[in-house]
Short mmCIF file of N, CA and C and ligand atoms in Angstrom, two decimals:
data_model
loop_
_atom_site.label_atom_id
_atom_site.label_comp_id
_atom_site.label_asym_id
_atom_site.label_seq_id
_atom_site.Cartn_x
_atom_site.Cartn_y
_atom_site.Cartn_z
N MET A 291 121.96 -66.62 -160.89
CA MET A 291 122.91 -67.90 -160.83
C MET A 291 122.44 -68.75 -159.70
N GLU A 292 122.18 -69.98 -160.00
CA GLU A 292 121.93 -70.99 -158.96
C GLU A 292 123.12 -71.28 -158.07
N ARG A 293 122.81 -71.42 -156.76
CA ARG A 293 124.01 -71.66 -155.87
C ARG A 293 124.10 -73.04 -155.26
N GLU A 294 125.17 -73.71 -155.40
CA GLU A 294 125.33 -75.03 -154.67
C GLU A 294 125.48 -74.65 -153.20
N LYS A 295 125.28 -75.74 -152.40
CA LYS A 295 125.47 -75.50 -150.90
C LYS A 295 127.06 -75.67 -150.55
N ILE A 296 127.66 -74.72 -150.27
CA ILE A 296 129.11 -74.75 -150.02
C ILE A 296 129.41 -74.76 -148.55
N GLU A 297 129.93 -75.84 -148.10
CA GLU A 297 130.31 -75.81 -146.55
C GLU A 297 131.83 -75.98 -146.39
N ASN A 298 132.40 -76.94 -147.23
CA ASN A 298 133.86 -77.08 -147.25
C ASN A 298 134.57 -76.64 -148.37
N ILE A 299 135.59 -76.03 -148.13
CA ILE A 299 136.36 -75.37 -149.35
C ILE A 299 137.70 -75.74 -149.24
N LEU A 300 138.40 -76.21 -150.29
CA LEU A 300 139.77 -76.46 -150.38
C LEU A 300 140.47 -75.25 -151.00
N VAL A 301 141.56 -74.66 -150.42
CA VAL A 301 142.38 -73.70 -151.10
C VAL A 301 143.69 -74.29 -151.42
N ILE A 302 144.03 -74.20 -152.74
CA ILE A 302 145.26 -74.66 -153.22
C ILE A 302 146.06 -73.56 -153.67
N HIS A 303 147.18 -73.58 -153.09
CA HIS A 303 148.40 -72.52 -153.52
C HIS A 303 149.30 -73.40 -154.34
N GLY A 304 149.55 -73.03 -155.60
CA GLY A 304 150.53 -73.70 -156.38
C GLY A 304 152.01 -73.28 -156.20
N PRO A 305 152.85 -73.71 -157.18
CA PRO A 305 154.23 -73.53 -156.99
C PRO A 305 154.70 -72.06 -156.67
N ASN A 306 155.61 -71.98 -155.77
CA ASN A 306 156.28 -70.63 -155.41
C ASN A 306 155.54 -69.66 -154.57
N LEU A 307 154.20 -70.09 -154.39
CA LEU A 307 153.36 -69.14 -153.68
C LEU A 307 153.64 -69.09 -152.11
N ASN A 308 154.27 -70.21 -151.66
CA ASN A 308 154.70 -70.25 -150.35
C ASN A 308 155.76 -69.02 -150.00
N LEU A 309 156.37 -68.59 -151.13
CA LEU A 309 157.29 -67.47 -151.00
C LEU A 309 156.69 -66.05 -150.95
N VAL A 310 155.41 -65.96 -151.16
CA VAL A 310 154.78 -64.62 -151.20
C VAL A 310 155.11 -63.92 -150.00
N GLY A 311 155.31 -62.58 -150.24
CA GLY A 311 155.78 -61.66 -149.22
C GLY A 311 157.27 -61.44 -149.24
N VAL A 312 158.04 -62.49 -149.73
CA VAL A 312 159.45 -62.49 -149.98
C VAL A 312 159.82 -62.30 -151.27
N ARG A 313 158.95 -62.88 -152.17
CA ARG A 313 159.30 -62.97 -153.64
C ARG A 313 158.68 -61.86 -154.38
N GLU A 314 159.58 -61.26 -155.32
CA GLU A 314 159.13 -60.14 -156.22
C GLU A 314 157.97 -59.33 -155.73
N LYS A 315 158.36 -58.62 -154.60
CA LYS A 315 157.37 -57.97 -153.80
C LYS A 315 156.66 -56.84 -154.70
N LYS A 316 157.30 -56.28 -155.72
CA LYS A 316 156.71 -55.28 -156.47
C LYS A 316 155.46 -55.80 -157.33
N VAL A 317 155.68 -57.11 -157.69
CA VAL A 317 154.60 -57.78 -158.37
C VAL A 317 153.56 -58.40 -157.51
N TYR A 318 154.07 -59.06 -156.46
CA TYR A 318 153.10 -59.75 -155.58
C TYR A 318 152.80 -59.20 -154.35
N GLY A 319 153.38 -58.12 -153.99
CA GLY A 319 153.00 -57.37 -152.75
C GLY A 319 153.90 -57.89 -151.57
N THR A 320 153.65 -57.21 -150.36
CA THR A 320 154.44 -57.61 -149.28
C THR A 320 153.64 -58.52 -148.21
N GLU A 321 152.41 -58.63 -148.50
CA GLU A 321 151.65 -59.50 -147.48
C GLU A 321 152.21 -60.91 -147.43
N SER A 322 152.47 -61.44 -146.26
CA SER A 322 153.10 -62.84 -146.25
C SER A 322 152.10 -63.89 -146.50
N TYR A 323 152.65 -65.03 -146.94
CA TYR A 323 151.82 -66.17 -147.15
C TYR A 323 150.94 -66.57 -146.02
N GLU A 324 151.68 -66.47 -144.84
CA GLU A 324 150.93 -66.80 -143.64
C GLU A 324 149.83 -65.96 -143.35
N ASN A 325 150.05 -64.67 -143.59
CA ASN A 325 148.98 -63.67 -143.36
C ASN A 325 147.68 -63.84 -144.25
N ILE A 326 147.99 -64.22 -145.44
CA ILE A 326 146.92 -64.56 -146.49
C ILE A 326 146.08 -65.57 -145.88
N ASN A 327 146.77 -66.64 -145.54
CA ASN A 327 146.14 -67.83 -145.00
C ASN A 327 145.23 -67.48 -143.79
N HIS A 328 145.89 -66.66 -142.98
CA HIS A 328 145.14 -66.29 -141.59
C HIS A 328 143.90 -65.58 -141.97
N ARG A 329 144.04 -64.64 -143.00
CA ARG A 329 142.81 -63.75 -143.25
C ARG A 329 141.72 -64.72 -143.88
N LEU A 330 142.21 -65.75 -144.66
CA LEU A 330 141.33 -66.76 -145.40
C LEU A 330 140.41 -67.41 -144.21
N LEU A 331 141.12 -67.87 -143.23
CA LEU A 331 140.60 -68.66 -142.08
C LEU A 331 139.63 -67.79 -141.36
N GLN A 332 139.98 -66.57 -141.15
CA GLN A 332 139.22 -65.60 -140.42
C GLN A 332 137.77 -65.37 -141.19
N GLN A 333 138.03 -65.06 -142.47
CA GLN A 333 136.70 -64.82 -143.25
C GLN A 333 135.97 -65.99 -143.29
N ALA A 334 136.49 -67.20 -143.51
CA ALA A 334 135.80 -68.57 -143.52
C ALA A 334 134.92 -68.73 -142.22
N GLU A 335 135.46 -68.39 -141.08
CA GLU A 335 134.65 -68.35 -139.88
C GLU A 335 133.53 -67.43 -139.92
N ARG A 336 133.72 -66.32 -140.40
CA ARG A 336 132.63 -65.31 -140.51
C ARG A 336 131.55 -65.83 -141.39
N LEU A 337 131.92 -66.51 -142.53
CA LEU A 337 130.89 -67.01 -143.57
C LEU A 337 130.45 -68.34 -142.91
N GLY A 338 130.93 -68.98 -142.00
CA GLY A 338 130.38 -70.17 -141.48
C GLY A 338 130.80 -71.38 -142.40
N VAL A 339 131.92 -71.17 -143.15
CA VAL A 339 132.41 -72.47 -143.88
C VAL A 339 133.75 -72.90 -143.41
N ARG A 340 134.09 -74.12 -143.75
CA ARG A 340 135.38 -74.69 -143.37
C ARG A 340 136.32 -74.58 -144.60
N VAL A 341 137.63 -74.22 -144.16
CA VAL A 341 138.65 -74.03 -145.23
C VAL A 341 139.77 -74.87 -144.89
N GLU A 342 140.20 -75.68 -145.82
CA GLU A 342 141.47 -76.44 -145.68
C GLU A 342 142.53 -75.75 -146.69
N ILE A 343 143.65 -75.45 -146.19
CA ILE A 343 144.72 -74.79 -147.05
C ILE A 343 145.77 -75.78 -147.35
N PHE A 344 146.20 -75.87 -148.61
CA PHE A 344 147.22 -76.78 -149.10
C PHE A 344 148.14 -76.08 -150.10
N GLN A 345 149.42 -76.28 -149.93
CA GLN A 345 150.38 -75.75 -150.90
C GLN A 345 151.31 -76.74 -151.51
N SER A 346 151.55 -76.70 -152.70
CA SER A 346 152.57 -77.73 -153.27
C SER A 346 153.29 -77.04 -154.38
N ASN A 347 154.50 -77.44 -154.61
CA ASN A 347 155.38 -77.00 -155.74
C ASN A 347 155.23 -78.04 -156.81
N HIS A 348 154.48 -79.13 -156.75
CA HIS A 348 154.52 -80.23 -157.55
C HIS A 348 153.25 -80.57 -158.29
N GLU A 349 153.17 -80.58 -159.55
CA GLU A 349 151.95 -80.75 -160.25
C GLU A 349 151.16 -82.08 -159.82
N GLY A 350 151.82 -83.10 -159.73
CA GLY A 350 151.26 -84.41 -159.36
C GLY A 350 150.59 -84.33 -157.99
N GLU A 351 151.29 -83.68 -157.08
CA GLU A 351 150.64 -83.56 -155.68
C GLU A 351 149.35 -82.68 -155.69
N ILE A 352 149.34 -81.70 -156.58
CA ILE A 352 148.25 -80.85 -156.66
C ILE A 352 147.00 -81.58 -157.29
N ILE A 353 147.38 -82.43 -158.29
CA ILE A 353 146.37 -83.27 -158.95
C ILE A 353 145.74 -84.31 -157.91
N ASP A 354 146.63 -85.00 -157.18
CA ASP A 354 146.22 -85.85 -156.13
C ASP A 354 145.30 -85.19 -155.22
N LYS A 355 145.63 -84.07 -154.72
CA LYS A 355 144.78 -83.35 -153.68
C LYS A 355 143.40 -82.94 -154.22
N ILE A 356 143.41 -82.71 -155.59
CA ILE A 356 142.16 -82.44 -156.19
C ILE A 356 141.32 -83.65 -156.21
N HIS A 357 141.92 -84.73 -156.60
CA HIS A 357 141.24 -86.16 -156.68
C HIS A 357 140.75 -86.41 -155.14
N ALA A 358 141.64 -86.23 -154.19
CA ALA A 358 141.16 -86.55 -152.78
C ALA A 358 140.01 -85.71 -152.30
N ALA A 359 139.81 -84.49 -152.90
CA ALA A 359 138.86 -83.64 -152.57
C ALA A 359 137.50 -84.06 -152.91
N PHE A 360 137.43 -84.96 -153.97
CA PHE A 360 136.17 -85.51 -154.51
C PHE A 360 135.28 -86.12 -153.45
N GLY A 361 134.15 -85.65 -153.23
CA GLY A 361 133.24 -86.18 -152.27
C GLY A 361 133.53 -85.54 -150.81
N ASN A 362 134.52 -85.03 -150.62
CA ASN A 362 134.76 -84.46 -149.33
C ASN A 362 134.80 -82.92 -149.18
N VAL A 363 134.71 -82.29 -150.39
CA VAL A 363 134.82 -80.83 -150.48
C VAL A 363 133.76 -80.39 -151.39
N ASP A 364 133.20 -79.11 -151.24
CA ASP A 364 132.20 -78.56 -152.04
C ASP A 364 132.65 -77.68 -153.13
N GLY A 365 133.94 -77.13 -152.90
CA GLY A 365 134.44 -76.16 -153.82
C GLY A 365 135.82 -75.90 -153.65
N ILE A 366 136.55 -75.38 -154.68
CA ILE A 366 138.02 -75.22 -154.70
C ILE A 366 138.30 -73.77 -155.15
N ILE A 367 139.20 -73.21 -154.32
CA ILE A 367 139.84 -71.97 -154.63
C ILE A 367 141.33 -72.31 -154.98
N ILE A 368 141.68 -71.96 -156.21
CA ILE A 368 143.04 -72.46 -156.64
C ILE A 368 143.88 -71.25 -157.30
N ASN A 369 145.08 -71.04 -156.76
CA ASN A 369 146.04 -70.22 -157.45
C ASN A 369 146.96 -71.18 -158.06
N PRO A 370 146.89 -71.55 -159.31
CA PRO A 370 147.81 -72.65 -159.82
C PRO A 370 149.31 -72.10 -160.08
N GLY A 371 149.55 -70.74 -159.84
CA GLY A 371 150.79 -70.21 -160.12
C GLY A 371 151.21 -70.33 -161.56
N ALA A 372 152.33 -70.68 -161.88
CA ALA A 372 152.79 -70.87 -163.35
C ALA A 372 152.10 -71.96 -164.07
N TYR A 373 151.52 -72.90 -163.21
CA TYR A 373 150.75 -74.06 -163.93
C TYR A 373 149.59 -73.54 -164.65
N THR A 374 149.12 -72.37 -164.26
CA THR A 374 147.95 -71.67 -164.86
C THR A 374 148.00 -71.70 -166.38
N HIS A 375 149.26 -71.58 -166.76
CA HIS A 375 149.37 -71.20 -168.20
C HIS A 375 149.69 -72.43 -169.10
N TYR A 376 149.97 -73.58 -168.51
CA TYR A 376 150.20 -74.78 -169.31
C TYR A 376 149.71 -76.11 -168.67
N SER A 377 149.10 -76.23 -167.55
CA SER A 377 148.94 -77.61 -166.99
C SER A 377 147.52 -78.07 -167.45
N ILE A 378 147.51 -78.74 -168.49
CA ILE A 378 146.23 -79.42 -168.88
C ILE A 378 145.89 -80.47 -167.93
N ALA A 379 146.97 -81.03 -167.24
CA ALA A 379 146.72 -82.13 -166.34
C ALA A 379 145.81 -81.51 -164.97
N ILE A 380 146.22 -80.39 -164.66
CA ILE A 380 145.38 -79.75 -163.43
C ILE A 380 144.04 -79.41 -163.98
N ARG A 381 144.02 -78.87 -165.16
CA ARG A 381 142.61 -78.47 -165.87
C ARG A 381 141.86 -79.86 -165.84
N ASP A 382 142.33 -80.93 -166.36
CA ASP A 382 141.42 -82.06 -166.47
C ASP A 382 140.99 -82.57 -165.06
N ALA A 383 141.90 -82.46 -164.01
CA ALA A 383 141.58 -82.96 -162.66
C ALA A 383 140.37 -82.22 -162.20
N ILE A 384 140.40 -80.76 -162.36
CA ILE A 384 139.34 -79.94 -161.92
C ILE A 384 138.02 -80.33 -162.58
N LYS A 385 138.11 -80.50 -163.94
CA LYS A 385 136.92 -81.00 -164.77
C LYS A 385 136.46 -82.27 -164.32
N GLY A 386 137.45 -83.09 -164.02
CA GLY A 386 137.14 -84.56 -163.66
C GLY A 386 136.37 -84.60 -162.27
N VAL A 387 136.64 -83.84 -161.35
CA VAL A 387 135.91 -83.96 -160.14
C VAL A 387 134.67 -83.13 -160.23
N ASP A 388 134.48 -82.40 -161.20
CA ASP A 388 133.14 -81.61 -161.40
C ASP A 388 132.72 -80.97 -160.28
N MET A 389 133.56 -80.08 -159.50
CA MET A 389 133.08 -79.35 -158.36
C MET A 389 133.37 -77.81 -158.73
N PRO A 390 132.65 -76.80 -158.21
CA PRO A 390 132.86 -75.51 -158.46
C PRO A 390 134.21 -75.05 -158.00
N ALA A 391 134.92 -74.36 -158.88
CA ALA A 391 136.27 -73.86 -158.53
C ALA A 391 136.50 -72.46 -158.93
N VAL A 392 137.27 -71.71 -158.32
CA VAL A 392 137.47 -70.26 -158.62
C VAL A 392 139.07 -70.18 -158.75
N GLU A 393 139.43 -69.60 -159.83
CA GLU A 393 140.83 -69.45 -160.07
C GLU A 393 141.29 -68.03 -159.61
N VAL A 394 142.28 -67.89 -158.69
CA VAL A 394 142.63 -66.59 -158.18
C VAL A 394 144.11 -66.30 -158.55
N HIS A 395 144.47 -64.98 -158.67
CA HIS A 395 145.81 -64.68 -158.78
C HIS A 395 146.10 -63.46 -158.03
N LEU A 396 147.33 -63.25 -157.48
CA LEU A 396 147.77 -61.97 -156.70
C LEU A 396 147.89 -60.86 -157.61
N SER A 397 148.60 -61.22 -158.75
CA SER A 397 148.79 -60.10 -159.71
C SER A 397 147.80 -60.16 -160.77
N ASN A 398 147.75 -59.00 -161.58
CA ASN A 398 146.74 -59.02 -162.66
C ASN A 398 147.54 -59.65 -163.90
N VAL A 399 147.15 -60.98 -164.04
CA VAL A 399 147.95 -61.76 -165.19
C VAL A 399 147.61 -61.17 -166.62
N HIS A 400 146.59 -60.27 -166.69
CA HIS A 400 146.33 -59.78 -168.02
C HIS A 400 147.10 -58.42 -168.22
N ALA A 401 147.82 -57.92 -167.34
CA ALA A 401 148.65 -56.79 -167.45
C ALA A 401 150.08 -57.14 -167.47
N ARG A 402 150.45 -58.25 -167.51
CA ARG A 402 151.94 -58.63 -167.53
C ARG A 402 152.48 -59.16 -168.86
N GLU A 403 153.26 -60.06 -168.79
CA GLU A 403 153.76 -60.76 -170.00
C GLU A 403 152.75 -61.43 -170.74
N GLU A 404 152.79 -61.47 -172.00
CA GLU A 404 151.70 -62.04 -172.90
C GLU A 404 151.28 -63.45 -172.39
N PHE A 405 152.31 -64.29 -172.15
CA PHE A 405 152.14 -65.66 -171.88
C PHE A 405 151.22 -65.88 -170.55
N ARG A 406 151.23 -64.80 -169.69
CA ARG A 406 150.41 -65.02 -168.36
C ARG A 406 148.95 -64.68 -168.70
N ALA A 407 148.58 -64.01 -169.73
CA ALA A 407 147.16 -63.71 -170.02
C ALA A 407 146.44 -64.96 -170.32
N LYS A 408 147.07 -66.01 -170.76
CA LYS A 408 146.38 -67.37 -171.20
C LYS A 408 146.40 -68.14 -170.05
N SER A 409 145.04 -68.59 -169.54
CA SER A 409 144.97 -69.62 -168.58
C SER A 409 144.24 -70.86 -169.23
N VAL A 410 144.84 -71.95 -168.99
CA VAL A 410 144.28 -73.27 -169.47
C VAL A 410 143.35 -73.80 -168.41
N ILE A 411 143.31 -73.13 -167.25
CA ILE A 411 142.57 -73.68 -166.08
C ILE A 411 141.22 -72.84 -165.97
N ALA A 412 141.14 -71.61 -166.27
CA ALA A 412 140.01 -70.75 -166.11
C ALA A 412 138.78 -71.26 -166.82
N PRO A 413 138.86 -71.75 -168.03
CA PRO A 413 137.72 -72.29 -168.71
C PRO A 413 137.01 -73.33 -168.02
N VAL A 414 137.56 -74.12 -167.06
CA VAL A 414 136.92 -75.08 -166.24
C VAL A 414 136.52 -74.66 -164.77
N CYS A 415 136.65 -73.33 -164.66
CA CYS A 415 136.37 -72.73 -163.44
C CYS A 415 135.13 -71.95 -163.50
N LYS A 416 134.50 -71.62 -162.35
CA LYS A 416 133.37 -70.65 -162.44
C LYS A 416 133.80 -69.26 -162.89
N GLY A 417 135.09 -68.88 -162.43
CA GLY A 417 135.43 -67.66 -162.90
C GLY A 417 136.88 -67.36 -162.39
N GLN A 418 137.47 -66.28 -162.74
CA GLN A 418 138.91 -65.93 -162.44
C GLN A 418 138.90 -64.54 -161.75
N ILE A 419 139.67 -64.56 -160.59
CA ILE A 419 139.86 -63.23 -159.87
C ILE A 419 141.44 -62.97 -159.86
N SER A 420 141.73 -61.80 -160.44
CA SER A 420 143.12 -61.58 -160.64
C SER A 420 143.54 -60.10 -160.45
N GLY A 421 144.52 -59.88 -159.52
CA GLY A 421 145.07 -58.50 -159.50
C GLY A 421 144.80 -57.83 -158.21
N PHE A 422 144.31 -58.57 -157.23
CA PHE A 422 144.03 -57.80 -156.03
C PHE A 422 144.81 -58.28 -154.73
N GLY A 423 145.98 -58.82 -155.03
CA GLY A 423 146.92 -59.21 -154.00
C GLY A 423 146.23 -60.35 -153.18
N GLY A 424 146.49 -60.40 -151.84
CA GLY A 424 145.79 -61.35 -151.05
C GLY A 424 144.30 -61.37 -151.00
N ASP A 425 143.76 -60.19 -151.37
CA ASP A 425 142.35 -59.96 -151.44
C ASP A 425 141.65 -60.90 -152.43
N SER A 426 142.54 -61.16 -153.40
CA SER A 426 141.97 -62.20 -154.52
C SER A 426 141.43 -63.43 -153.98
N TYR A 427 142.12 -63.96 -152.99
CA TYR A 427 141.70 -65.10 -152.28
C TYR A 427 140.40 -64.88 -151.51
N ILE A 428 140.36 -63.76 -150.85
CA ILE A 428 138.99 -63.45 -149.97
C ILE A 428 137.90 -63.30 -150.89
N LEU A 429 138.23 -62.59 -152.06
CA LEU A 429 137.08 -62.49 -153.11
C LEU A 429 136.72 -63.82 -153.64
N GLY A 430 137.62 -64.71 -153.77
CA GLY A 430 137.37 -65.97 -154.33
C GLY A 430 136.50 -66.73 -153.38
N LEU A 431 136.67 -66.45 -152.02
CA LEU A 431 135.98 -67.16 -150.98
C LEU A 431 134.44 -66.81 -150.95
N TYR A 432 134.41 -65.25 -151.20
CA TYR A 432 133.05 -64.75 -151.25
C TYR A 432 132.35 -65.27 -152.57
N ALA A 433 133.09 -65.39 -153.57
CA ALA A 433 132.44 -65.85 -154.85
C ALA A 433 131.93 -67.27 -154.64
N LEU A 434 132.53 -68.12 -153.92
CA LEU A 434 132.16 -69.53 -153.69
C LEU A 434 131.08 -69.61 -152.69
N ALA A 435 131.34 -68.95 -151.50
CA ALA A 435 130.51 -69.21 -150.32
C ALA A 435 129.75 -68.05 -149.87
N GLY A 436 129.97 -66.90 -150.37
CA GLY A 436 129.21 -65.66 -149.84
C GLY A 436 127.81 -65.69 -150.14
N ARG A 437 127.04 -65.31 -149.22
CA ARG A 437 125.56 -65.38 -149.45
C ARG A 437 125.06 -64.04 -149.34
C1 DQA B 228 150.49 -65.95 -160.10
C2 DQA B 228 150.62 -65.47 -161.59
C3 DQA B 228 151.36 -66.58 -162.36
O1 DQA B 228 151.60 -66.07 -163.65
C4 DQA B 228 152.83 -66.76 -161.76
O2 DQA B 228 153.46 -67.79 -162.37
C5 DQA B 228 152.69 -67.04 -160.19
C6 DQA B 228 151.77 -66.31 -159.38
C7 DQA B 228 149.74 -64.92 -159.22
O3 DQA B 228 149.16 -65.23 -158.23
O4 DQA B 228 149.73 -63.63 -159.67
O5 DQA B 228 153.44 -67.91 -159.71
O6 DQA B 228 149.55 -67.03 -160.08
#
């Protein structure tokens, strides 16, 4: 696989992900949102890439952030939360800016309710990483920027 030069990465956490560590611990684990972000920044430093972290509970804000990333960022790691399963608008935004993206999930969306197995976003991403808790983000970072 040919690799693009990835130096600046935008991490997007979608709705309710700010509650990770507090929310449905049996499904999403006990690692806090802050700790996941801390680990991401640590790994980014090791890999020599810059990471910006953004969280929003609003579809339009996520779309605006993806648009603003155009020309400023080389790749996107996105956990779209519940938008994964139905936001054609976020899918179109990722497709529109035409930059490599990796979809990540804390839980294994394929081992849960049937509606979670379907992602409308994954087809416009390089791939999907699902089921490894906070490590899904780290694996996403390696998938985009790891050499
Ligand atoms: C999630 C999975 C989604 O189905 C759910 O709506 C979330 C979190 C995950 O990270 O496992 O909010 O994206």
